[in-house]
CSV table of C-alpha atoms (C1' of nucleotides) in Angstrom, one decimal:
chain,number,residue,atom,x,y,z
A,1,UNK,CA,-109.9,-85.0,-109.0
A,2,UNK,CA,-106.1,-84.7,-108.7
A,3,UNK,CA,-104.5,-84.4,-105.4
A,4,UNK,CA,-101.3,-82.6,-104.8
A,5,UNK,CA,-98.4,-84.5,-103.3
A,6,UNK,CA,-99.0,-82.6,-100.0
A,7,UNK,CA,-102.5,-83.9,-99.9
A,8,UNK,CA,-101.4,-87.4,-100.7
A,9,UNK,CA,-98.9,-87.2,-97.8
A,10,UNK,CA,-101.8,-86.2,-95.5
A,11,UNK,CA,-103.8,-89.2,-96.6
A,12,UNK,CA,-100.8,-91.5,-96.2
A,13,UNK,CA,-100.3,-90.1,-92.7
A,14,UNK,CA,-104.0,-90.7,-91.8
A,15,UNK,CA,-104.0,-94.3,-93.2
A,16,UNK,CA,-100.5,-95.2,-92.1
A,17,UNK,CA,-100.9,-98.9,-91.6
A,18,UNK,CA,-102.3,-99.3,-95.2
A,19,UNK,CA,-99.1,-98.7,-97.1
A,20,UNK,CA,-100.9,-96.9,-99.9
A,21,UNK,CA,-99.5,-96.1,-103.3
A,22,UNK,CA,-100.9,-94.1,-106.1
A,23,UNK,CA,-100.1,-97.0,-108.5
A,24,UNK,CA,-101.7,-99.8,-106.5
A,25,UNK,CA,-104.7,-97.9,-105.1
A,26,UNK,CA,-105.7,-95.4,-107.9
A,27,UNK,CA,-109.3,-95.3,-106.8
A,28,UNK,CA,-108.3,-94.3,-103.3
A,29,UNK,CA,-106.5,-91.2,-104.4
A,30,UNK,CA,-108.9,-90.2,-107.1
A,31,UNK,CA,-112.1,-89.8,-105.1
A,32,UNK,CA,-111.1,-87.4,-102.3
A,33,UNK,CA,-112.6,-83.9,-102.6
A,34,UNK,CA,-111.0,-80.8,-101.1
A,35,UNK,CA,-113.1,-78.5,-98.9
A,36,UNK,CA,-112.4,-75.7,-96.5
A,37,UNK,CA,-114.0,-74.0,-93.6
A,38,UNK,CA,-113.7,-70.6,-91.9
A,39,UNK,CA,-113.2,-70.0,-88.3
A,40,UNK,CA,-116.3,-71.0,-86.2
A,41,UNK,CA,-118.0,-72.5,-89.3
A,42,UNK,CA,-120.0,-75.6,-88.6
A,43,UNK,CA,-119.1,-78.8,-90.5
A,44,UNK,CA,-122.1,-80.5,-89.2
A,45,UNK,CA,-124.9,-79.9,-86.6
A,46,UNK,CA,-127.1,-82.0,-84.3
A,47,UNK,CA,-130.1,-83.3,-86.2
A,48,UNK,CA,-128.3,-83.6,-89.5
A,49,UNK,CA,-127.0,-86.7,-91.2
A,50,UNK,CA,-123.3,-86.9,-91.6
A,51,UNK,CA,-122.6,-87.1,-95.4
A,52,UNK,CA,-118.8,-87.3,-95.3
A,53,UNK,CA,-115.8,-88.9,-93.9
A,54,UNK,CA,-113.1,-86.2,-93.4
A,55,UNK,CA,-109.4,-86.1,-93.1
A,56,UNK,CA,-108.0,-82.8,-91.7
A,57,UNK,CA,-105.3,-81.3,-93.9
A,58,UNK,CA,-104.8,-78.2,-91.6
A,59,UNK,CA,-106.6,-76.4,-88.8
A,60,UNK,CA,-108.4,-77.6,-85.7
A,61,UNK,CA,-111.9,-78.9,-85.5
A,62,UNK,CA,-113.8,-79.7,-82.4
A,63,UNK,CA,-116.7,-82.2,-81.7
A,64,UNK,CA,-119.2,-81.5,-79.0
A,65,UNK,CA,-122.7,-82.1,-77.8
A,66,UNK,CA,-125.1,-79.7,-76.0
A,67,UNK,CA,-126.1,-80.9,-72.5
A,68,UNK,CA,-129.6,-80.3,-70.9
A,69,UNK,CA,-128.5,-76.8,-69.9
A,70,UNK,CA,-127.3,-75.9,-73.3
A,71,UNK,CA,-123.6,-76.1,-72.4
A,72,UNK,CA,-121.1,-77.4,-75.0
A,73,UNK,CA,-119.5,-80.7,-73.8
A,74,UNK,CA,-116.4,-81.3,-75.8
A,75,UNK,CA,-115.6,-84.9,-76.7
A,76,UNK,CA,-112.5,-84.4,-78.8
A,77,UNK,CA,-110.4,-82.5,-81.3
A,78,UNK,CA,-109.2,-83.2,-84.8
A,79,UNK,CA,-106.1,-81.9,-86.6
A,80,UNK,CA,-103.0,-82.8,-88.6
A,81,UNK,CA,-104.1,-85.8,-90.7
A,82,UNK,CA,-106.6,-87.1,-88.2
A,83,UNK,CA,-110.1,-88.2,-88.9
A,84,UNK,CA,-113.0,-85.8,-88.4
A,85,UNK,CA,-116.8,-86.3,-88.7
A,86,UNK,CA,-119.7,-87.7,-86.8
A,87,UNK,CA,-119.0,-91.4,-87.0
A,88,UNK,CA,-122.2,-93.1,-85.9
A,89,UNK,CA,-124.3,-90.8,-88.1
A,90,UNK,CA,-122.0,-91.4,-91.1
A,91,UNK,CA,-122.1,-95.2,-90.7
A,92,UNK,CA,-125.9,-95.5,-90.2
A,93,UNK,CA,-126.9,-92.4,-92.1
A,94,UNK,CA,-129.1,-91.4,-89.2
A,95,UNK,CA,-129.5,-87.9,-87.6
A,96,UNK,CA,-126.8,-87.3,-85.0
A,97,UNK,CA,-126.7,-85.3,-81.8
A,98,UNK,CA,-123.2,-83.9,-82.4
A,99,UNK,CA,-121.8,-80.6,-83.6
A,100,UNK,CA,-118.5,-80.3,-85.4
A,101,UNK,CA,-117.0,-76.8,-85.6
A,102,UNK,CA,-113.9,-75.5,-87.1
A,103,UNK,CA,-112.0,-73.6,-84.4
A,104,UNK,CA,-109.5,-72.2,-86.9
A,105,UNK,CA,-109.7,-71.9,-90.7
A,106,UNK,CA,-109.3,-75.5,-91.8
A,107,UNK,CA,-108.8,-77.5,-94.9
A,108,UNK,CA,-110.0,-81.1,-95.3
A,109,UNK,CA,-110.2,-84.0,-97.7
A,110,UNK,CA,-113.5,-85.7,-97.8
A,111,UNK,CA,-115.4,-88.6,-99.4
A,112,UNK,CA,-119.0,-89.5,-99.2
A,113,UNK,CA,-120.6,-92.7,-97.9
A,114,UNK,CA,-120.8,-94.5,-101.3
A,115,UNK,CA,-117.2,-93.8,-102.1
A,116,UNK,CA,-116.2,-94.9,-98.6
A,117,UNK,CA,-118.1,-98.2,-99.1
A,118,UNK,CA,-116.5,-98.7,-102.5
A,119,UNK,CA,-113.0,-98.5,-101.0
A,120,UNK,CA,-113.9,-101.4,-98.8
A,121,UNK,CA,-115.3,-103.4,-101.7
A,122,UNK,CA,-112.4,-102.7,-104.0
A,123,UNK,CA,-109.5,-103.0,-101.5
A,124,UNK,CA,-110.1,-105.8,-99.0
A,125,UNK,CA,-107.0,-104.7,-97.1
A,126,UNK,CA,-109.1,-101.7,-96.1
A,127,UNK,CA,-111.4,-103.9,-94.1
A,128,UNK,CA,-108.4,-105.1,-92.1
A,129,UNK,CA,-107.2,-101.6,-91.6
A,130,UNK,CA,-110.7,-100.6,-90.6
A,131,UNK,CA,-110.9,-103.4,-88.0
A,132,UNK,CA,-107.5,-102.4,-86.5
A,133,UNK,CA,-108.2,-98.7,-86.4
A,134,UNK,CA,-111.6,-99.2,-84.9
A,135,UNK,CA,-110.2,-101.5,-82.3
A,136,UNK,CA,-107.7,-98.8,-81.3
A,137,UNK,CA,-110.4,-96.1,-81.3
A,138,UNK,CA,-112.4,-98.3,-78.9
A,139,UNK,CA,-109.5,-98.9,-76.6
A,140,UNK,CA,-108.7,-95.2,-76.7
A,141,UNK,CA,-112.2,-94.3,-75.6
A,142,UNK,CA,-112.1,-96.8,-72.7
A,143,UNK,CA,-108.8,-95.2,-71.6
A,144,UNK,CA,-110.4,-91.7,-71.6
A,145,UNK,CA,-113.3,-93.0,-69.7
A,146,UNK,CA,-111.0,-94.4,-67.0
A,147,UNK,CA,-109.3,-91.1,-66.7
A,148,UNK,CA,-112.6,-89.2,-66.4
A,149,UNK,CA,-113.8,-91.7,-63.7
A,150,UNK,CA,-110.7,-92.2,-61.6
A,151,UNK,CA,-108.8,-88.9,-61.8
A,152,UNK,CA,-109.5,-85.7,-60.0
A,153,UNK,CA,-109.8,-82.4,-61.9
A,154,UNK,CA,-106.2,-81.5,-60.9
A,155,UNK,CA,-104.9,-84.9,-62.1
A,156,UNK,CA,-106.7,-84.7,-65.4
A,157,UNK,CA,-105.3,-81.2,-65.9
A,158,UNK,CA,-101.8,-82.4,-65.1
A,159,UNK,CA,-101.9,-85.4,-67.4
A,160,UNK,CA,-103.4,-83.4,-70.2
A,161,UNK,CA,-100.9,-80.5,-69.8
A,162,UNK,CA,-98.0,-82.8,-70.2
A,163,UNK,CA,-99.2,-84.3,-73.5
A,164,UNK,CA,-101.2,-81.4,-75.0
A,165,UNK,CA,-100.6,-81.6,-78.7
A,166,UNK,CA,-99.2,-78.5,-80.3
A,167,UNK,CA,-102.3,-77.5,-82.4
A,168,UNK,CA,-104.4,-77.2,-79.2
A,169,UNK,CA,-102.0,-74.8,-77.5
A,170,UNK,CA,-103.6,-71.8,-79.3
A,171,UNK,CA,-107.3,-72.5,-78.9
A,172,UNK,CA,-109.5,-70.9,-76.2
A,173,UNK,CA,-109.0,-72.6,-72.8
A,174,UNK,CA,-112.7,-73.1,-72.2
A,175,UNK,CA,-112.7,-75.8,-74.8
A,176,UNK,CA,-109.8,-77.6,-73.2
A,177,UNK,CA,-111.6,-77.2,-69.8
A,178,UNK,CA,-114.7,-78.8,-71.3
A,179,UNK,CA,-112.8,-81.6,-72.8
A,180,UNK,CA,-111.3,-82.3,-69.4
A,181,UNK,CA,-114.9,-82.2,-67.9
A,182,UNK,CA,-114.4,-79.2,-65.7
A,183,UNK,CA,-115.5,-75.5,-65.8
A,184,UNK,CA,-113.3,-72.8,-67.3
A,185,UNK,CA,-113.0,-71.4,-63.7
A,186,UNK,CA,-111.6,-74.6,-62.4
A,187,UNK,CA,-109.2,-74.8,-65.3
A,188,UNK,CA,-108.0,-71.3,-64.7
A,189,UNK,CA,-107.5,-71.9,-61.0
A,190,UNK,CA,-105.5,-75.1,-61.7
A,191,UNK,CA,-103.4,-73.1,-64.2
A,192,UNK,CA,-102.7,-70.5,-61.5
A,193,UNK,CA,-101.3,-73.2,-59.2
A,194,UNK,CA,-98.9,-74.2,-62.0
B,1,UNK,CA,-113.3,-130.3,-80.6
B,2,UNK,CA,-116.9,-130.8,-81.3
B,3,UNK,CA,-119.4,-128.2,-80.2
B,4,UNK,CA,-122.9,-129.1,-79.2
B,5,UNK,CA,-125.8,-127.4,-81.1
B,6,UNK,CA,-126.4,-125.2,-78.0
B,7,UNK,CA,-122.8,-123.9,-78.2
B,8,UNK,CA,-123.1,-123.3,-81.9
B,9,UNK,CA,-126.2,-121.2,-81.2
B,10,UNK,CA,-124.3,-119.1,-78.7
B,11,UNK,CA,-121.5,-118.5,-81.3
B,12,UNK,CA,-124.1,-117.6,-83.9
B,13,UNK,CA,-125.7,-115.2,-81.5
B,14,UNK,CA,-122.4,-113.6,-80.8
B,15,UNK,CA,-121.4,-113.3,-84.4
B,16,UNK,CA,-124.9,-112.5,-85.7
B,17,UNK,CA,-124.0,-110.3,-88.8
B,18,UNK,CA,-121.6,-113.1,-90.1
B,19,UNK,CA,-124.3,-115.6,-91.1
B,20,UNK,CA,-122.1,-118.5,-90.1
B,21,UNK,CA,-122.8,-122.1,-91.0
B,22,UNK,CA,-121.0,-125.3,-90.0
B,23,UNK,CA,-120.6,-126.3,-93.6
B,24,UNK,CA,-119.2,-123.0,-95.0
B,25,UNK,CA,-117.0,-122.2,-92.0
B,26,UNK,CA,-115.8,-125.5,-90.5
B,27,UNK,CA,-112.6,-124.0,-89.1
B,28,UNK,CA,-114.6,-121.5,-87.2
B,29,UNK,CA,-116.6,-124.1,-85.3
B,30,UNK,CA,-113.8,-126.5,-84.8
B,31,UNK,CA,-111.4,-124.4,-82.8
B,32,UNK,CA,-113.4,-123.1,-79.9
B,33,UNK,CA,-112.6,-124.6,-76.5
B,34,UNK,CA,-114.9,-124.9,-73.6
B,35,UNK,CA,-114.0,-123.6,-70.2
B,36,UNK,CA,-115.8,-122.8,-67.0
B,37,UNK,CA,-115.2,-120.7,-63.9
B,38,UNK,CA,-116.5,-120.7,-60.4
B,39,UNK,CA,-118.1,-117.8,-58.6
B,40,UNK,CA,-115.6,-115.1,-57.8
B,41,UNK,CA,-112.9,-116.9,-59.9
B,42,UNK,CA,-110.6,-114.6,-61.9
B,43,UNK,CA,-110.5,-115.0,-65.6
B,44,UNK,CA,-107.6,-112.6,-65.9
B,45,UNK,CA,-105.8,-110.1,-63.6
B,46,UNK,CA,-103.9,-106.8,-64.0
B,47,UNK,CA,-100.3,-107.4,-65.1
B,48,UNK,CA,-101.1,-110.5,-67.0
B,49,UNK,CA,-101.4,-110.9,-70.8
B,50,UNK,CA,-104.8,-111.9,-72.1
B,51,UNK,CA,-104.4,-115.2,-73.9
B,52,UNK,CA,-108.0,-115.7,-75.1
B,53,UNK,CA,-111.0,-114.2,-76.7
B,54,UNK,CA,-114.1,-115.4,-74.9
B,55,UNK,CA,-117.7,-115.8,-75.7
B,56,UNK,CA,-120.0,-116.2,-72.7
B,57,UNK,CA,-122.2,-119.3,-72.8
B,58,UNK,CA,-123.8,-118.7,-69.4
B,59,UNK,CA,-123.2,-116.7,-66.2
B,60,UNK,CA,-122.1,-113.1,-65.6
B,61,UNK,CA,-118.6,-111.7,-65.8
B,62,UNK,CA,-117.4,-108.3,-64.7
B,63,UNK,CA,-114.5,-106.2,-65.9
B,64,UNK,CA,-112.9,-103.6,-63.6
B,65,UNK,CA,-109.7,-101.7,-62.7
B,66,UNK,CA,-108.4,-100.8,-59.3
B,67,UNK,CA,-108.1,-97.0,-58.8
B,68,UNK,CA,-105.4,-95.3,-56.7
B,69,UNK,CA,-107.3,-96.0,-53.5
B,70,UNK,CA,-107.7,-99.7,-54.4
B,71,UNK,CA,-111.4,-99.4,-55.2
B,72,UNK,CA,-112.9,-101.5,-57.9
B,73,UNK,CA,-114.1,-99.4,-60.8
B,74,UNK,CA,-116.4,-101.4,-62.9
B,75,UNK,CA,-116.3,-100.8,-66.7
B,76,UNK,CA,-118.7,-103.4,-67.9
B,77,UNK,CA,-120.4,-106.8,-67.7
B,78,UNK,CA,-120.6,-109.8,-70.0
B,79,UNK,CA,-123.3,-112.4,-70.3
B,80,UNK,CA,-125.5,-114.4,-72.7
B,81,UNK,CA,-123.4,-114.7,-75.9
B,82,UNK,CA,-121.5,-111.5,-75.4
B,83,UNK,CA,-117.8,-111.1,-75.7
B,84,UNK,CA,-115.5,-111.1,-72.6
B,85,UNK,CA,-111.8,-110.6,-72.2
B,86,UNK,CA,-109.3,-107.8,-72.0
B,87,UNK,CA,-109.3,-106.6,-75.5
B,88,UNK,CA,-106.3,-104.3,-75.7
B,89,UNK,CA,-104.1,-106.8,-74.0
B,90,UNK,CA,-105.3,-109.6,-76.2
B,91,UNK,CA,-104.7,-107.6,-79.4
B,92,UNK,CA,-101.2,-106.4,-78.5
B,93,UNK,CA,-100.2,-109.2,-76.2
B,94,UNK,CA,-99.1,-106.7,-73.6
B,95,UNK,CA,-99.8,-106.8,-69.9
B,96,UNK,CA,-103.1,-105.2,-69.0
B,97,UNK,CA,-104.4,-103.2,-66.1
B,98,UNK,CA,-107.8,-104.9,-66.0
B,99,UNK,CA,-109.4,-107.6,-63.9
B,100,UNK,CA,-112.1,-110.0,-65.1
B,101,UNK,CA,-114.0,-111.9,-62.6
B,102,UNK,CA,-116.8,-114.4,-62.8
B,103,UNK,CA,-119.7,-113.1,-60.6
B,104,UNK,CA,-121.6,-116.3,-61.0
B,105,UNK,CA,-120.5,-119.8,-62.1
B,106,UNK,CA,-119.9,-119.3,-65.8
B,107,UNK,CA,-119.3,-121.2,-69.0
B,108,UNK,CA,-117.4,-119.8,-71.9
B,109,UNK,CA,-116.1,-120.7,-75.3
B,110,UNK,CA,-112.6,-119.4,-76.0
B,111,UNK,CA,-110.0,-119.3,-78.7
B,112,UNK,CA,-106.4,-118.1,-78.5
B,113,UNK,CA,-104.7,-115.3,-80.4
B,114,UNK,CA,-103.3,-117.5,-83.2
B,115,UNK,CA,-106.7,-119.1,-83.8
B,116,UNK,CA,-108.3,-115.7,-83.8
B,117,UNK,CA,-105.8,-114.4,-86.3
B,118,UNK,CA,-106.3,-117.5,-88.5
B,119,UNK,CA,-110.0,-116.8,-88.7
B,120,UNK,CA,-109.3,-113.5,-90.2
B,121,UNK,CA,-106.9,-114.9,-92.7
B,122,UNK,CA,-109.2,-117.8,-93.7
B,123,UNK,CA,-112.5,-115.9,-93.8
B,124,UNK,CA,-112.1,-112.4,-95.2
B,125,UNK,CA,-115.7,-111.7,-94.3
B,126,UNK,CA,-114.5,-111.8,-90.7
B,127,UNK,CA,-112.5,-108.6,-91.3
B,128,UNK,CA,-115.7,-106.9,-92.4
B,129,UNK,CA,-117.5,-108.1,-89.3
B,130,UNK,CA,-114.6,-107.0,-87.2
B,131,UNK,CA,-114.7,-103.6,-88.6
B,132,UNK,CA,-118.4,-103.2,-88.1
B,133,UNK,CA,-118.4,-104.6,-84.6
B,134,UNK,CA,-115.5,-102.5,-83.5
B,135,UNK,CA,-117.1,-99.4,-84.9
B,136,UNK,CA,-120.2,-100.2,-82.8
B,137,UNK,CA,-118.1,-100.8,-79.7
B,138,UNK,CA,-116.5,-97.5,-80.2
B,139,UNK,CA,-119.8,-95.6,-80.7
B,140,UNK,CA,-121.2,-97.4,-77.6
B,141,UNK,CA,-118.3,-96.3,-75.5
B,142,UNK,CA,-118.7,-92.7,-76.6
B,143,UNK,CA,-122.4,-92.9,-75.6
B,144,UNK,CA,-121.5,-94.2,-72.2
B,145,UNK,CA,-118.9,-91.4,-71.8
B,146,UNK,CA,-121.6,-88.8,-72.6
B,147,UNK,CA,-123.9,-90.3,-70.0
B,148,UNK,CA,-121.2,-90.3,-67.4
B,149,UNK,CA,-120.3,-86.7,-68.2
B,150,UNK,CA,-123.7,-85.1,-68.7
B,151,UNK,CA,-126.1,-86.9,-66.4
B,152,UNK,CA,-126.4,-86.6,-62.6
B,153,UNK,CA,-126.2,-89.7,-60.4
B,154,UNK,CA,-130.0,-89.8,-60.2
B,155,UNK,CA,-130.4,-89.6,-63.9
B,156,UNK,CA,-127.8,-92.4,-64.5
B,157,UNK,CA,-129.6,-94.5,-62.0
B,158,UNK,CA,-133.0,-94.0,-63.7
B,159,UNK,CA,-131.7,-94.6,-67.2
B,160,UNK,CA,-129.9,-97.7,-66.1
B,161,UNK,CA,-132.8,-99.1,-64.1
B,162,UNK,CA,-135.1,-98.9,-67.0
B,163,UNK,CA,-132.9,-100.9,-69.3
B,164,UNK,CA,-131.1,-103.1,-66.8
B,165,UNK,CA,-130.6,-106.5,-68.5
B,166,UNK,CA,-132.1,-109.5,-66.7
B,167,UNK,CA,-128.8,-111.3,-65.8
B,168,UNK,CA,-127.7,-108.2,-63.8
B,169,UNK,CA,-130.7,-108.2,-61.6
B,170,UNK,CA,-129.3,-110.7,-59.2
B,171,UNK,CA,-125.7,-109.5,-58.8
B,172,UNK,CA,-124.7,-107.4,-55.7
B,173,UNK,CA,-125.7,-103.7,-56.1
B,174,UNK,CA,-122.3,-102.4,-55.3
B,175,UNK,CA,-121.1,-103.5,-58.7
B,176,UNK,CA,-124.0,-101.8,-60.4
B,177,UNK,CA,-123.2,-98.7,-58.3
B,178,UNK,CA,-119.6,-98.7,-59.4
B,179,UNK,CA,-120.6,-99.2,-63.1
B,180,UNK,CA,-122.7,-96.1,-62.7
B,181,UNK,CA,-119.8,-94.3,-61.1
B,182,UNK,CA,-121.3,-93.7,-57.7
B,183,UNK,CA,-120.9,-95.2,-54.2
B,184,UNK,CA,-123.1,-98.0,-52.9
B,185,UNK,CA,-124.5,-95.5,-50.4
B,186,UNK,CA,-125.7,-93.2,-53.1
B,187,UNK,CA,-127.1,-96.1,-55.1
B,188,UNK,CA,-129.0,-97.3,-52.0
B,189,UNK,CA,-130.4,-93.8,-51.3
B,190,UNK,CA,-131.6,-93.4,-55.0
B,191,UNK,CA,-133.2,-96.8,-54.7
B,192,UNK,CA,-135.1,-95.7,-51.6
B,193,UNK,CA,-136.5,-92.7,-53.4
B,194,UNK,CA,-137.9,-95.2,-55.9
C,1,DG,C1',-105.7,-47.7,-83.1
C,2,DT,C1',-110.1,-47.6,-80.6
C,3,DG,C1',-114.3,-49.5,-79.1
C,4,DA,C1',-116.8,-53.8,-78.7
C,5,DT,C1',-116.6,-58.7,-77.7
C,6,DT,C1',-115.0,-62.6,-75.9
C,7,DT,C1',-112.1,-64.9,-72.8
C,8,DC,C1',-109.7,-65.3,-68.5
C,9,DT,C1',-109.1,-64.7,-63.6
C,10,DT,C1',-110.3,-64.4,-58.8
C,11,DG,C1',-113.3,-64.2,-54.8
C,12,DA,C1',-117.5,-65.8,-52.3
C,13,DT,C1',-120.9,-69.1,-51.8
C,14,DC,C1',-123.3,-73.5,-52.5
C,15,DC,C1',-124.5,-78.3,-53.1
C,16,DA,C1',-124.3,-83.2,-55.1
C,17,DG,C1',-122.4,-86.8,-53.8
C,18,DG,C1',-118.5,-88.7,-51.1
C,19,DT,C1',-116.9,-90.4,-46.5
C,20,DC,C1',-117.4,-92.3,-42.1
C,21,DA,C1',-120.0,-94.9,-38.9
C,22,DA,C1',-123.2,-98.2,-37.0
C,23,DG,C1',-127.1,-101.0,-37.2
C,24,DA,C1',-130.3,-104.0,-40.2
C,25,DT,C1',-130.7,-107.5,-43.8
C,26,DT,C1',-129.4,-111.1,-46.5
C,27,DA,C1',-126.4,-114.7,-48.0
C,28,DT,C1',-123.0,-118.3,-47.1
C,29,DT,C1',-120.8,-121.9,-44.5
C,30,DT,C1',-120.8,-125.7,-41.5
D,1,DA,C1',-130.6,-123.6,-38.1
D,2,DA,C1',-126.8,-121.2,-35.9
D,3,DA,C1',-122.8,-118.7,-36.6
D,4,DT,C1',-120.3,-115.9,-39.7
D,5,DA,C1',-119.6,-112.9,-43.3
D,6,DA,C1',-121.0,-109.9,-46.8
D,7,DT,C1',-124.2,-106.5,-48.3
D,8,DC,C1',-127.5,-102.9,-47.8
D,9,DT,C1',-129.5,-98.9,-45.5
D,10,DT,C1',-129.7,-94.7,-43.0
D,11,DG,C1',-127.8,-90.7,-40.6
D,12,DA,C1',-124.3,-87.0,-39.8
D,13,DC,C1',-120.9,-84.5,-41.7
D,14,DC,C1',-117.5,-82.9,-45.3
D,15,DT,C1',-115.4,-81.4,-49.6
D,16,DG,C1',-114.2,-80.9,-54.6
D,17,DG,C1',-115.6,-78.5,-57.9
D,18,DA,C1',-119.8,-75.9,-59.7
D,19,DT,C1',-122.2,-71.6,-59.7
D,20,DC,C1',-122.6,-66.7,-59.5
D,21,DA,C1',-120.5,-62.3,-60.0
D,22,DA,C1',-117.5,-58.7,-61.4
D,23,DG,C1',-113.3,-56.9,-62.9
D,24,DA,C1',-108.9,-57.6,-65.9
D,25,DA,C1',-106.8,-59.1,-70.1
D,26,DA,C1',-106.8,-60.5,-74.6
D,27,DT,C1',-108.8,-60.6,-79.2
D,28,DC,C1',-111.6,-59.0,-82.9
D,29,DA,C1',-113.9,-55.8,-86.2
D,30,DC,C1',-114.0,-51.6,-88.2
DNA sequence: GTGATTTCTTGATCCAGGTCAAGATTATTT
DNA sequence: AAATAATCTTGACCTGGATCAAGAAATCAC
């Protein structure tokens, strides 16, 4: 598989600390496959095993679970060179309880588990990168937890509004509301307050 | 520094997937220092930079932040061979916003940042371990986030009660309440319901 | 472009869990 | 073991944000 230079830039963006080059890491750039999804298409569903590790080329994807009442509870978004996929299921190859859905038409680069593993075997510097990235993911989740626990709905709304990334500005508000752990009604009322 | 065989078992417990041995990883076992804390002694405080990575030998430590109203908000506990310390501050050597306090007299094994880094440089398998452990930490935090978001206070209480680890059974309930994101009053009422 | 969906807004009402208060237990110190 | 301090319990009351409902606005499909 030959990637275009645009796709190579996306991978470089996603793996920034690795200082990748096509010459030094040929395997890395050879094995990614392209794939694309339509609006509202599922990338994966609860009960299924995650086969791939994805990097988003374009579009917005959302990850959520269904709670006891069947409501979607949004845990995060992916876009612009960020990772997507159900991580625990991918790592352990066990059925997950997450859904990933493409909110806009999206293009991705993906690799499967054995390719993912072979990167780590072939490029030890990948392990270092993996450690650092996962440490940051962990710290980021703790920070989100603190915001959910200590801030009021209004405060969460305000903090989020200030740093809302561009690609999320055109998706339905109900998903942002869910991500902020509030109902669409509450989100709408906070919005009216400006 | 010479560790006793008890201390070596604690380290082996904490670093289980690494299959450590004194012969193959001498550096690893040489550099840990012992330290101990009294009840209610602070291991680290908000505003300070975390100097050490700790493994708990015995006792219970608690990590929390102070919210806007000055209330402690408990994020977790450490005991029995588990890691303790303010991780983001330790990694980046930047001031943290966390407090770590010893709830009982506790003994720890600790290493500083440069020793920690040298383990990774000397034992590449450490990087692999680090990646896996951090991935698990990340997944674990997402699971906690889901429980906080989707479960009622009663449900969180029930889930926690069933799997409450032994060392936490003797600490003041107000800390467990905080960890479950509820007031001590609510915790007490749920307890009365049995 | 027009009708059908979906999303957003706004009002009225409700309730889980917080807050305040005060007495009962339990633990700590001397 | 008494005095003191911290923690836990229970009751009364309150409130942020959820729920229910119904119309307005936006978006989609043909």
